[in-house]
PDB file of C-alpha atoms in Angstrom:
ATOM      1  CA  MET O 201      14.570  18.111  34.270  1.00  0.00           C
ATOM      2  CA  SER O 202      14.288  14.333  34.364  1.00  0.00           C
ATOM      3  CA  ASN O 203      16.790  12.201  32.336  1.00  0.00           C
ATOM      4  CA  THR O 204      14.602   9.065  32.529  1.00  0.00           C
ATOM      5  CA  SER O 205      11.732  10.163  30.301  1.00  0.00           C
ATOM      6  CA  THR O 206      13.341  12.829  28.101  1.00  0.00           C
ATOM      7  CA  PHE O 207      15.933  12.603  25.503  1.00  0.00           C
ATOM      8  CA  ASN O 208      18.309  15.513  24.662  1.00  0.00           C
ATOM      9  CA  GLU O 209      18.920  16.363  21.009  1.00  0.00           C
ATOM     10  CA  ASN O 210      22.081  14.298  20.758  1.00  0.00           C
ATOM     11  CA  GLU O 211      20.503  11.205  22.215  1.00  0.00           C
ATOM     12  CA  GLN O 212      17.476  11.600  20.014  1.00  0.00           C
ATOM     13  CA  ALA O 213      19.663  11.870  16.879  1.00  0.00           C
ATOM     14  CA  THR O 214      21.470   8.611  17.665  1.00  0.00           C
ATOM     15  CA  GLU O 215      18.260   6.690  18.718  1.00  0.00           C
ATOM     16  CA  THR O 216      17.174   4.359  15.969  1.00  0.00           C
ATOM     17  CA  GLN O 217      13.976   2.758  14.841  1.00  0.00           C
ATOM     18  CA  LYS O 218      13.647  -0.409  12.739  1.00  0.00           C
ATOM     19  CA  LEU O 219      11.169  -0.671  10.051  1.00  0.00           C
ATOM     20  CA  THR O 220      10.314  -3.944   8.310  1.00  0.00           C
ATOM     21  CA  GLU O 221       8.429  -4.263   5.065  1.00  0.00           C
ATOM     22  CA  SER O 222       8.078  -6.625   2.187  1.00  0.00           C
ATOM     23  CA  VAL O 223       8.524  -4.107  -0.597  1.00  0.00           C
ATOM     24  CA  ILE O 224      11.152  -1.599  -1.646  1.00  0.00           C
ATOM     25  CA  GLU O 225       9.853   1.916  -1.322  1.00  0.00           C
ATOM     26  CA  LYS O 226      11.878   5.000  -2.587  1.00  0.00           C
ATOM     27  CA  ASN O 227      11.384   8.617  -1.708  1.00  0.00           C
ATOM     28  CA  GLU O 228      13.512  11.122  -3.563  1.00  0.00           C
ATOM     29  CA  GLY O 229      16.043   8.470  -4.441  1.00  0.00           C
ATOM     30  CA  GLU O 230      16.607   7.194  -0.984  1.00  0.00           C
ATOM     31  CA  ASN O 231      15.576   3.648   0.075  1.00  0.00           C
ATOM     32  CA  ILE O 232      13.122   4.007   2.952  1.00  0.00           C
ATOM     33  CA  LEU O 233      12.226   0.325   3.376  1.00  0.00           C
ATOM     34  CA  LEU O 234      14.085  -2.736   2.141  1.00  0.00           C
ATOM     35  CA  THR O 235      12.741  -6.029   0.804  1.00  0.00           C
ATOM     36  CA  ASN O 236      12.178  -8.362   3.726  1.00  0.00           C
ATOM     37  CA  GLY O 237      14.802  -6.476   5.610  1.00  0.00           C
ATOM     38  CA  THR O 238      15.245  -3.572   8.011  1.00  0.00           C
ATOM     39  CA  LYS O 239      16.803  -0.122   7.734  1.00  0.00           C
ATOM     40  CA  GLU O 240      17.819   1.790  10.744  1.00  0.00           C
ATOM     41  CA  ILE O 241      16.856   5.436  10.665  1.00  0.00           C
ATOM     42  CA  ASP O 242      17.506   8.277  13.127  1.00  0.00           C
ATOM     43  CA  ALA O 243      14.644   8.997  15.499  1.00  0.00           C
ATOM     44  CA  SER O 244      14.940  12.580  14.413  1.00  0.00           C
ATOM     45  CA  GLU O 245      14.125  11.423  10.828  1.00  0.00           C
ATOM     46  CA  SER O 246      10.354  11.752  10.433  1.00  0.00           C
ATOM     47  CA  GLU O 247       8.127   8.798   9.711  1.00  0.00           C
ATOM     48  CA  ASP O 248       6.144  11.268   7.679  1.00  0.00           C
ATOM     49  CA  ASN O 249       8.368  10.360   4.752  1.00  0.00           C
ATOM     50  CA  VAL O 250       6.889   6.839   4.669  1.00  0.00           C
ATOM     51  CA  VAL O 251       3.362   8.159   5.051  1.00  0.00           C
ATOM     52  CA  GLU O 252       3.950  10.826   2.394  1.00  0.00           C
ATOM     53  CA  HIS O 253       5.250   8.213  -0.017  1.00  0.00           C
ATOM     54  CA  THR O 254       2.305   5.903   0.593  1.00  0.00           C
ATOM     55  CA  GLU O 255       0.038   8.788  -0.157  1.00  0.00           C
ATOM     56  CA  LYS O 256       1.919   9.635  -3.394  1.00  0.00           C
ATOM     57  CA  LYS O 257       1.625   5.945  -4.512  1.00  0.00           C
ATOM     58  CA  ASN O 258      -2.176   6.237  -4.263  1.00  0.00           C
ATOM     59  CA  GLU O 259      -2.335   9.411  -6.318  1.00  0.00           C
ATOM     60  CA  TRP O 260      -3.111   9.691 -10.043  1.00  0.00           C
ATOM     61  CA  LEU O 261      -0.060  10.316 -12.284  1.00  0.00           C
ATOM     62  CA  ASP O 262      -0.502  12.566 -15.309  1.00  0.00           C
ATOM     63  CA  LEU O 263       1.381  10.700 -18.018  1.00  0.00           C
ATOM     64  CA  LEU O 264       1.361  13.334 -20.674  1.00  0.00           C
ATOM     65  CA  GLY O 265       1.120  16.515 -18.591  1.00  0.00           C
ATOM     66  CA  SER O 266      -2.162  17.443 -20.141  1.00  0.00           C
ATOM     67  CA  GLY O 267      -4.558  15.301 -18.015  1.00  0.00           C
ATOM     68  CA  ALA O 268      -5.472  13.243 -21.141  1.00  0.00           C
ATOM     69  CA  VAL O 269      -4.031   9.995 -19.690  1.00  0.00           C
ATOM     70  CA  MET O 270      -4.082   9.627 -15.878  1.00  0.00           C
ATOM     71  CA  LYS O 271      -2.623   6.544 -14.162  1.00  0.00           C
ATOM     72  CA  LYS O 272      -2.975   5.095 -10.663  1.00  0.00           C
ATOM     73  CA  ILE O 273      -0.669   2.151  -9.890  1.00  0.00           C
ATOM     74  CA  ILE O 274      -2.468  -0.596  -8.060  1.00  0.00           C
ATOM     75  CA  THR O 275       0.391  -3.195  -8.081  1.00  0.00           C
ATOM     76  CA  GLU O 276       4.026  -2.478  -8.901  1.00  0.00           C
ATOM     77  CA  GLY O 277       5.586  -4.608 -11.601  1.00  0.00           C
ATOM     78  CA  LYS O 278       9.023  -5.955 -12.073  1.00  0.00           C
ATOM     79  CA  PRO O 279      11.462  -2.962 -12.245  1.00  0.00           C
ATOM     80  CA  ASP O 280      13.043  -2.087 -15.587  1.00  0.00           C
ATOM     81  CA  SER O 281      10.808  -4.380 -17.580  1.00  0.00           C
ATOM     82  CA  ARG O 282       8.904  -1.841 -19.726  1.00  0.00           C
ATOM     83  CA  PRO O 283       8.061  -2.939 -23.276  1.00  0.00           C
ATOM     84  CA  GLN O 284       9.699  -1.258 -26.300  1.00  0.00           C
ATOM     85  CA  ARG O 285       7.970  -0.184 -29.530  1.00  0.00           C
ATOM     86  CA  SER O 286       6.782  -3.166 -31.620  1.00  0.00           C
ATOM     87  CA  GLU O 287       7.305  -5.760 -28.893  1.00  0.00           C
ATOM     88  CA  LYS O 288       4.446  -8.092 -28.263  1.00  0.00           C
ATOM     89  CA  CYS O 289       2.478  -7.337 -25.108  1.00  0.00           C
ATOM     90  CA  ILE O 290      -0.054  -9.569 -23.376  1.00  0.00           C
ATOM     91  CA  ILE O 291      -2.422  -7.748 -21.209  1.00  0.00           C
ATOM     92  CA  ASN O 292      -5.704  -8.291 -19.159  1.00  0.00           C
ATOM     93  CA  TYR O 293      -7.978  -5.348 -19.257  1.00  0.00           C
ATOM     94  CA  CYS O 294     -11.395  -4.161 -18.349  1.00  0.00           C
ATOM     95  CA  CYS O 295     -12.835  -0.980 -20.034  1.00  0.00           C
ATOM     96  CA  LEU O 296     -15.420   0.879 -18.002  1.00  0.00           C
ATOM     97  CA  LEU O 297     -17.423   4.100 -18.161  1.00  0.00           C
ATOM     98  CA  GLU O 298     -16.966   6.593 -15.395  1.00  0.00           C
ATOM     99  CA  ASP O 299     -20.249   5.401 -13.802  1.00  0.00           C
ATOM    100  CA  GLY O 300     -18.719   1.841 -13.489  1.00  0.00           C
ATOM    101  CA  THR O 301     -20.518   0.329 -16.472  1.00  0.00           C
ATOM    102  CA  VAL O 302     -18.327  -2.429 -17.963  1.00  0.00           C
ATOM    103  CA  VAL O 303     -17.982  -1.923 -21.723  1.00  0.00           C
ATOM    104  CA  ASP O 304     -15.351  -4.604 -22.527  1.00  0.00           C
ATOM    105  CA  SER O 305     -13.192  -7.069 -20.630  1.00  0.00           C
ATOM    106  CA  THR O 306     -10.491  -9.388 -22.030  1.00  0.00           C
ATOM    107  CA  ASP O 307      -7.811 -11.594 -20.608  1.00  0.00           C
ATOM    108  CA  ASN O 308      -4.599 -12.461 -22.459  1.00  0.00           C
ATOM    109  CA  PHE O 309      -5.193  -9.808 -25.186  1.00  0.00           C
ATOM    110  CA  LYS O 310      -2.143  -9.684 -27.578  1.00  0.00           C
ATOM    111  CA  LEU O 311      -0.887  -6.510 -29.202  1.00  0.00           C
ATOM    112  CA  ASN O 312       2.274  -4.909 -30.598  1.00  0.00           C
ATOM    113  CA  LEU O 313       3.151  -1.758 -28.706  1.00  0.00           C
ATOM    114  CA  GLY O 314       3.015   1.367 -30.741  1.00  0.00           C
ATOM    115  CA  GLU O 315       1.262  -0.149 -33.769  1.00  0.00           C
ATOM    116  CA  SER O 316      -2.268   1.165 -33.225  1.00  0.00           C
ATOM    117  CA  ASP O 317      -3.563  -2.159 -32.015  1.00  0.00           C
ATOM    118  CA  VAL O 318      -5.439  -0.334 -29.136  1.00  0.00           C
ATOM    119  CA  ILE O 319      -6.656   3.203 -28.434  1.00  0.00           C
ATOM    120  CA  SER O 320      -3.846   5.818 -28.150  1.00  0.00           C
ATOM    121  CA  GLY O 321      -4.188   6.433 -24.463  1.00  0.00           C
ATOM    122  CA  LEU O 322      -3.843   2.780 -23.605  1.00  0.00           C
ATOM    123  CA  ASP O 323      -0.852   2.385 -25.939  1.00  0.00           C
ATOM    124  CA  VAL O 324       0.940   5.336 -24.300  1.00  0.00           C
ATOM    125  CA  ALA O 325       0.282   3.885 -20.769  1.00  0.00           C
ATOM    126  CA  LEU O 326       1.446   0.357 -21.771  1.00  0.00           C
ATOM    127  CA  GLY O 327       4.836   1.785 -22.811  1.00  0.00           C
ATOM    128  CA  LEU O 328       5.256   3.201 -19.207  1.00  0.00           C
ATOM    129  CA  MET O 329       4.269  -0.006 -17.473  1.00  0.00           C
ATOM    130  CA  ASN O 330       6.434  -2.764 -16.086  1.00  0.00           C
ATOM    131  CA  VAL O 331       5.679  -6.438 -16.516  1.00  0.00           C
ATOM    132  CA  GLY O 332       3.286  -7.626 -13.726  1.00  0.00           C
ATOM    133  CA  GLU O 333       2.079  -4.098 -13.034  1.00  0.00           C
ATOM    134  CA  LYS O 334      -1.625  -3.422 -12.496  1.00  0.00           C
ATOM    135  CA  CYS O 335      -3.050  -0.010 -12.881  1.00  0.00           C
ATOM    136  CA  LYS O 336      -6.119   2.003 -13.367  1.00  0.00           C
ATOM    137  CA  LEU O 337      -6.165   4.444 -16.312  1.00  0.00           C
ATOM    138  CA  LYS O 338      -8.522   7.457 -16.945  1.00  0.00           C
ATOM    139  CA  ILE O 339      -8.361   8.314 -20.596  1.00  0.00           C
ATOM    140  CA  GLU O 340      -9.902  11.437 -22.139  1.00  0.00           C
ATOM    141  CA  PRO O 341     -11.974  11.113 -25.346  1.00  0.00           C
ATOM    142  CA  ARG O 342      -9.284  12.445 -27.768  1.00  0.00           C
ATOM    143  CA  LEU O 343      -6.987   9.587 -26.876  1.00  0.00           C
ATOM    144  CA  ALA O 344      -9.788   6.983 -26.497  1.00  0.00           C
ATOM    145  CA  PHE O 345     -12.866   6.879 -28.784  1.00  0.00           C
ATOM    146  CA  GLY O 346     -13.037  10.496 -29.668  1.00  0.00           C
ATOM    147  CA  SER O 347     -16.036  12.529 -30.883  1.00  0.00           C
ATOM    148  CA  LYS O 348     -17.515   9.524 -32.591  1.00  0.00           C
ATOM    149  CA  GLY O 349     -17.460   7.167 -29.590  1.00  0.00           C
ATOM    150  CA  LEU O 350     -18.168   3.491 -30.055  1.00  0.00           C
ATOM    151  CA  PRO O 351     -21.975   3.388 -30.170  1.00  0.00           C
ATOM    152  CA  PRO O 352     -24.061   2.001 -28.562  1.00  0.00           C
ATOM    153  CA  LYS O 353     -21.699   1.175 -25.667  1.00  0.00           C
ATOM    154  CA  ILE O 354     -19.510   4.334 -25.655  1.00  0.00           C
ATOM    155  CA  LEU O 355     -21.112   7.595 -26.470  1.00  0.00           C
ATOM    156  CA  PRO O 356     -19.202  10.459 -28.269  1.00  0.00           C
ATOM    157  CA  ASP O 357     -16.743  12.455 -26.143  1.00  0.00           C
ATOM    158  CA  THR O 358     -16.765   9.916 -23.331  1.00  0.00           C
ATOM    159  CA  VAL O 359     -14.020   9.486 -20.793  1.00  0.00           C
ATOM    160  CA  VAL O 360     -13.063   5.780 -20.305  1.00  0.00           C
ATOM    161  CA  ILE O 361     -11.527   3.988 -17.382  1.00  0.00           C
ATOM    162  CA  TYR O 362      -9.201   0.903 -17.966  1.00  0.00           C
ATOM    163  CA  ASP O 363      -8.117  -1.576 -15.340  1.00  0.00           C
ATOM    164  CA  VAL O 364      -5.002  -3.044 -16.950  1.00  0.00           C
ATOM    165  CA  GLU O 365      -2.399  -5.657 -16.124  1.00  0.00           C
ATOM    166  CA  LEU O 366       0.716  -6.058 -18.241  1.00  0.00           C
ATOM    167  CA  VAL O 367       1.140  -9.880 -18.111  1.00  0.00           C
ATOM    168  CA  LEU O 368       4.022 -10.524 -20.480  1.00  0.00           C
ATOM    169  CA  VAL O 369       6.272  -8.785 -22.989  1.00  0.00           C
ATOM    170  CA  GLU O 370       7.992 -10.651 -25.861  1.00  0.00           C
ATOM    171  CA  PRO O 371      10.451  -9.419 -28.433  1.00  0.00           C
ATOM    172  CA  GLU O 372       8.991  -8.597 -31.847  1.00  0.00           C
ATOM    173  CA  ASP O 373       9.152 -11.227 -34.558  1.00  0.00           C
ATOM    174  CA  GLU O 374      12.123 -10.965 -36.823  1.00  0.00           C
ATOM    175  CA  ILE O 375      10.742 -10.863 -40.353  1.00  0.00           C
ATOM    176  CA  GLU O 376      13.321 -13.314 -41.632  1.00  0.00           C
ATOM    177  CA  ASN O 377      12.197 -15.944 -39.116  1.00  0.00           C
ATOM    178  CA  LEU O 378       8.567 -15.870 -40.132  1.00  0.00           C
ATOM    179  CA  SER O 379       6.872 -18.415 -42.424  1.00  0.00           C
ATOM    180  CA  VAL O 380       5.624 -17.286 -45.815  1.00  0.00           C
ATOM    181  CA  GLU O 381       2.040 -17.293 -44.461  1.00  0.00           C
ATOM    182  CA  GLN O 382       3.057 -15.155 -41.486  1.00  0.00           C
ATOM    183  CA  LYS O 383       4.900 -12.741 -43.762  1.00  0.00           C
ATOM    184  CA  LYS O 384       1.707 -12.285 -45.818  1.00  0.00           C
ATOM    185  CA  MET O 385       0.012 -10.990 -42.671  1.00  0.00           C
ATOM    186  CA  TYR O 386       2.573  -8.111 -42.529  1.00  0.00           C
ATOM    187  CA  TRP O 387       2.108  -7.070 -46.135  1.00  0.00           C
TER     188      TRP O 387
END
């Protein structure tokens, strides 16, 4: 048995590898990669964890557990920056049919979260996004345009795809700080 090319189990457990990456990745609560830094891991610790996490990141997430709103994160946003109900959100979006046909596309669209300013599926997803996040949503008809659709562009019972970016979140307006004209809009 040659000592030069083979490691015994003890040597292998103490051997380390350095990984450098520009994002924080987490797998089951453990930091795998650090922002612009390195983390030493045991050689016996599998690199499969990093590959597995990357694969999970590229998967569709079922936001409601029913398949009605599916989400695939394209770009992570700022952690812990999710909007709260009634806060003002500014989004960029593109609504498409499953065949790729663009139905609508708008930049800097303003809405108040949870106040029926957009279809239900989009509203649900926005509440689970962080500022700066970009994602793709697949929304079933019952949380999109339903059995009526939006003719002629969206037929009844059509699944829609949204490419969405949550650009900015601002606190809701305090009613006492609004002008008389602005208050009339609320009544």
